[in-house]
Amino acid sequence: MGRKIVVALGGNAILSKDASAAAQQRALLETARQLVKFIENGDQLIISHGNGPQVGNLLLQQAAGSTQDNPEMPLDSCVAMTQGTIGYWMQNAMNQVIRERGLDQAVATVVTQVEVSSDDPAFGQPTKPIGPFMNKAEADLAQKQNPEFKFIEDAGRGYRRVVPSPKPIGVIETAAVNTLVDAGIVPITVGGGGIPVVRDGNRLVGKEAVIDKDFASEKLAELIDADALIILTAVDNIYVNFNQPNQKKLKRVSTVELGRYIEQKQFAPGSMLPKVEAAVDFVNTTGKEAVVTALDNIEGFIKEGEGTVIVKQSVSTSV
């Protein structure tokens, strides 16, 4: 068995402008054509994914169709629904590409619960954007229809609903994921950051929250002793001074240097920042490497080591 790698895929790589099931399935087929390159390279692949756009859309549908006899489902249940839906689409896409390439690999989705602390301060301060971008009029209407929701302006792109985003402290299905990995099966797990749950004696109780998929993927990678954490995003590398004349691409960088950039507020909250923080956490905890790069740069990473490679100690390189 080759390297054991957790690959974290953003929800926006699945859904762009067209929210139809057919469009998302087409997008996942293209995603699978990239991800299967890890299998061809001999790696043991573990796939995680976001669900921000999907769960936000589902919540709006639930609220719009809610009646006394058929009430809307809570957020934790909606996360589970999107885990199942995206997992189903991704399984089929991966299976199709695996067969096209003449490979022999099984894929299985694990509906995954992620433990959080009931005392996490995030529950008192919703910050995690979910769902589609709206203009001011649309956000005002959604607020009127759903008074308990909170909406914020997000990165100059419009308004989105925000929900609590507690930090993961454990992955309930770790043993199940390890069993699949040991059998050579590709697990799709911690979808949408996992279903947030807290312990109440022998019970696990779902919470109205969304866990950041990068932090959940880091926690999973740590718990299953992965050899690397690879976080896929829209750009090939992490940049500092992004989109400015003195923009700098980071190629190989230490967690210490990234820590300084975080202090300088180089990375946008809700966008690159959680990816960088999750990568730093994984490297500092395990001593292993993390990588941040783009989905369509997977071949470049496998063959040439392209992307931003984060290590515990190194002489950083940038351009």
PDB file of N, CA and C in Angstrom, residues 78-116:
ATOM      1  N   CYS A  78     -29.757  18.044   8.062  1.00  0.00           N
ATOM      2  CA  CYS A  78     -29.486  18.504   6.694  1.00  0.00           C
ATOM      3  C   CYS A  78     -28.042  18.223   6.292  1.00  0.00           C
ATOM      4  N   VAL A  79     -27.114  18.345   7.236  1.00  0.00           N
ATOM      5  CA  VAL A  79     -25.725  17.961   6.948  1.00  0.00           C
ATOM      6  C   VAL A  79     -25.663  16.476   6.591  1.00  0.00           C
ATOM      7  N   ALA A  80     -26.382  15.647   7.342  1.00  0.00           N
ATOM      8  CA  ALA A  80     -26.406  14.210   7.037  1.00  0.00           C
ATOM      9  C   ALA A  80     -26.993  13.953   5.651  1.00  0.00           C
ATOM     10  N   MET A  81     -28.054  14.681   5.308  1.00  0.00           N
ATOM     11  CA  MET A  81     -28.660  14.517   3.986  1.00  0.00           C
ATOM     12  C   MET A  81     -27.666  14.844   2.876  1.00  0.00           C
ATOM     13  N   THR A  82     -26.947  15.940   3.035  1.00  0.00           N
ATOM     14  CA  THR A  82     -25.992  16.314   1.984  1.00  0.00           C
ATOM     15  C   THR A  82     -24.802  15.377   1.957  1.00  0.00           C
ATOM     16  N   GLN A  83     -24.392  14.846   3.112  1.00  0.00           N
ATOM     17  CA  GLN A  83     -23.354  13.811   3.110  1.00  0.00           C
ATOM     18  C   GLN A  83     -23.773  12.641   2.233  1.00  0.00           C
ATOM     19  N   GLY A  84     -25.009  12.190   2.435  1.00  0.00           N
ATOM     20  CA  GLY A  84     -25.495  11.053   1.663  1.00  0.00           C
ATOM     21  C   GLY A  84     -25.618  11.365   0.186  1.00  0.00           C
ATOM     22  N   THR A  85     -26.153  12.537  -0.133  1.00  0.00           N
ATOM     23  CA  THR A  85     -26.354  12.903  -1.536  1.00  0.00           C
ATOM     24  C   THR A  85     -25.027  13.060  -2.272  1.00  0.00           C
ATOM     25  N   ILE A  86     -24.127  13.874  -1.696  1.00  0.00           N
ATOM     26  CA  ILE A  86     -22.841  14.098  -2.357  1.00  0.00           C
ATOM     27  C   ILE A  86     -22.026  12.816  -2.388  1.00  0.00           C
ATOM     28  N   GLY A  87     -22.094  12.029  -1.316  1.00  0.00           N
ATOM     29  CA  GLY A  87     -21.387  10.748  -1.299  1.00  0.00           C
ATOM     30  C   GLY A  87     -21.878   9.818  -2.394  1.00  0.00           C
ATOM     31  N   TYR A  88     -23.176   9.767  -2.581  1.00  0.00           N
ATOM     32  CA  TYR A  88     -23.767   8.948  -3.655  1.00  0.00           C
ATOM     33  C   TYR A  88     -23.270   9.400  -5.014  1.00  0.00           C
ATOM     34  N   TRP A  89     -23.317  10.712  -5.262  1.00  0.00           N
ATOM     35  CA  TRP A  89     -22.838  11.227  -6.545  1.00  0.00           C
ATOM     36  C   TRP A  89     -21.350  10.927  -6.736  1.00  0.00           C
ATOM     37  N   MET A  90     -20.570  11.151  -5.674  1.00  0.00           N
ATOM     38  CA  MET A  90     -19.120  10.979  -5.790  1.00  0.00           C
ATOM     39  C   MET A  90     -18.746   9.509  -5.957  1.00  0.00           C
ATOM     40  N   GLN A  91     -19.417   8.631  -5.226  1.00  0.00           N
ATOM     41  CA  GLN A  91     -19.175   7.195  -5.397  1.00  0.00           C
ATOM     42  C   GLN A  91     -19.366   6.780  -6.851  1.00  0.00           C
ATOM     43  N   ASN A  92     -20.494   7.184  -7.414  1.00  0.00           N
ATOM     44  CA  ASN A  92     -20.787   6.799  -8.796  1.00  0.00           C
ATOM     45  C   ASN A  92     -19.762   7.364  -9.763  1.00  0.00           C
ATOM     46  N   ALA A  93     -19.375   8.627  -9.540  1.00  0.00           N
ATOM     47  CA  ALA A  93     -18.380   9.245 -10.413  1.00  0.00           C
ATOM     48  C   ALA A  93     -17.037   8.535 -10.297  1.00  0.00           C
ATOM     49  N   MET A  94     -16.610   8.267  -9.076  1.00  0.00           N
ATOM     50  CA  MET A  94     -15.329   7.570  -8.878  1.00  0.00           C
ATOM     51  C   MET A  94     -15.372   6.165  -9.476  1.00  0.00           C
ATOM     52  N   ASN A  95     -16.481   5.457  -9.253  1.00  0.00           N
ATOM     53  CA  ASN A  95     -16.592   4.105  -9.807  1.00  0.00           C
ATOM     54  C   ASN A  95     -16.525   4.115 -11.329  1.00  0.00           C
ATOM     55  N   GLN A  96     -17.186   5.100 -11.949  1.00  0.00           N
ATOM     56  CA  GLN A  96     -17.150   5.190 -13.412  1.00  0.00           C
ATOM     57  C   GLN A  96     -15.722   5.396 -13.919  1.00  0.00           C
ATOM     58  N   VAL A  97     -15.012   6.348 -13.309  1.00  0.00           N
ATOM     59  CA  VAL A  97     -13.651   6.652 -13.778  1.00  0.00           C
ATOM     60  C   VAL A  97     -12.701   5.505 -13.461  1.00  0.00           C
ATOM     61  N   ILE A  98     -12.859   4.885 -12.301  1.00  0.00           N
ATOM     62  CA  ILE A  98     -12.017   3.728 -11.953  1.00  0.00           C
ATOM     63  C   ILE A  98     -12.164   2.630 -12.996  1.00  0.00           C
ATOM     64  N   ARG A  99     -13.391   2.365 -13.429  1.00  0.00           N
ATOM     65  CA  ARG A  99     -13.606   1.330 -14.455  1.00  0.00           C
ATOM     66  C   ARG A  99     -13.032   1.780 -15.803  1.00  0.00           C
ATOM     67  N   GLU A 100     -13.222   3.065 -16.143  1.00  0.00           N
ATOM     68  CA  GLU A 100     -12.668   3.574 -17.401  1.00  0.00           C
ATOM     69  C   GLU A 100     -11.155   3.408 -17.453  1.00  0.00           C
ATOM     70  N   ARG A 101     -10.500   3.559 -16.322  1.00  0.00           N
ATOM     71  CA  ARG A 101      -9.042   3.463 -16.275  1.00  0.00           C
ATOM     72  C   ARG A 101      -8.548   2.034 -16.101  1.00  0.00           C
ATOM     73  N   GLY A 102      -9.466   1.094 -16.006  1.00  0.00           N
ATOM     74  CA  GLY A 102      -9.062  -0.302 -15.867  1.00  0.00           C
ATOM     75  C   GLY A 102      -8.522  -0.638 -14.498  1.00  0.00           C
ATOM     76  N   LEU A 103      -8.928   0.115 -13.489  1.00  0.00           N
ATOM     77  CA  LEU A 103      -8.464  -0.127 -12.124  1.00  0.00           C
ATOM     78  C   LEU A 103      -9.455  -1.009 -11.376  1.00  0.00           C
ATOM     79  N   ASP A 104      -9.013  -1.522 -10.243  1.00  0.00           N
ATOM     80  CA  ASP A 104      -9.866  -2.392  -9.426  1.00  0.00           C
ATOM     81  C   ASP A 104      -9.876  -1.833  -8.010  1.00  0.00           C
ATOM     82  N   GLN A 105     -10.810  -0.918  -7.756  1.00  0.00           N
ATOM     83  CA  GLN A 105     -10.851  -0.247  -6.462  1.00  0.00           C
ATOM     84  C   GLN A 105     -12.306  -0.033  -6.072  1.00  0.00           C
ATOM     85  N   ALA A 106     -12.610  -0.290  -4.809  1.00  0.00           N
ATOM     86  CA  ALA A 106     -13.958  -0.043  -4.305  1.00  0.00           C
ATOM     87  C   ALA A 106     -14.006   1.306  -3.594  1.00  0.00           C
ATOM     88  N   VAL A 107     -15.190   1.926  -3.606  1.00  0.00           N
ATOM     89  CA  VAL A 107     -15.407   3.232  -2.985  1.00  0.00           C
ATOM     90  C   VAL A 107     -16.643   3.130  -2.095  1.00  0.00           C
ATOM     91  N   ALA A 108     -16.583   3.713  -0.898  1.00  0.00           N
ATOM     92  CA  ALA A 108     -17.724   3.646   0.022  1.00  0.00           C
ATOM     93  C   ALA A 108     -17.865   4.953   0.784  1.00  0.00           C
ATOM     94  N   THR A 109     -19.099   5.419   0.931  1.00  0.00           N
ATOM     95  CA  THR A 109     -19.376   6.636   1.697  1.00  0.00           C
ATOM     96  C   THR A 109     -19.706   6.281   3.141  1.00  0.00           C
ATOM     97  N   VAL A 110     -19.106   7.016   4.064  1.00  0.00           N
ATOM     98  CA  VAL A 110     -19.374   6.835   5.494  1.00  0.00           C
ATOM     99  C   VAL A 110     -20.110   8.071   5.997  1.00  0.00           C
ATOM    100  N   VAL A 111     -21.347   7.893   6.458  1.00  0.00           N
ATOM    101  CA  VAL A 111     -22.055   8.999   7.097  1.00  0.00           C
ATOM    102  C   VAL A 111     -21.361   9.234   8.434  1.00  0.00           C
ATOM    103  N   THR A 112     -20.677  10.378   8.534  1.00  0.00           N
ATOM    104  CA  THR A 112     -19.697  10.588   9.594  1.00  0.00           C
ATOM    105  C   THR A 112     -20.148  11.655  10.586  1.00  0.00           C
ATOM    106  N   GLN A 113     -20.079  11.301  11.874  1.00  0.00           N
ATOM    107  CA  GLN A 113     -20.344  12.240  12.958  1.00  0.00           C
ATOM    108  C   GLN A 113     -19.017  12.749  13.513  1.00  0.00           C
ATOM    109  N   VAL A 114     -18.941  14.036  13.756  1.00  0.00           N
ATOM    110  CA  VAL A 114     -17.724  14.645  14.295  1.00  0.00           C
ATOM    111  C   VAL A 114     -18.061  15.281  15.636  1.00  0.00           C
ATOM    112  N   GLU A 115     -17.303  14.899  16.649  1.00  0.00           N
ATOM    113  CA  GLU A 115     -17.580  15.384  17.997  1.00  0.00           C
ATOM    114  C   GLU A 115     -17.060  16.804  18.182  1.00  0.00           C
ATOM    115  N   VAL A 116     -17.892  17.634  18.811  1.00  0.00           N
ATOM    116  CA  VAL A 116     -17.503  18.987  19.197  1.00  0.00           C
ATOM    117  C   VAL A 116     -17.829  19.167  20.679  1.00  0.00           C
TER     118      VAL A 116
END
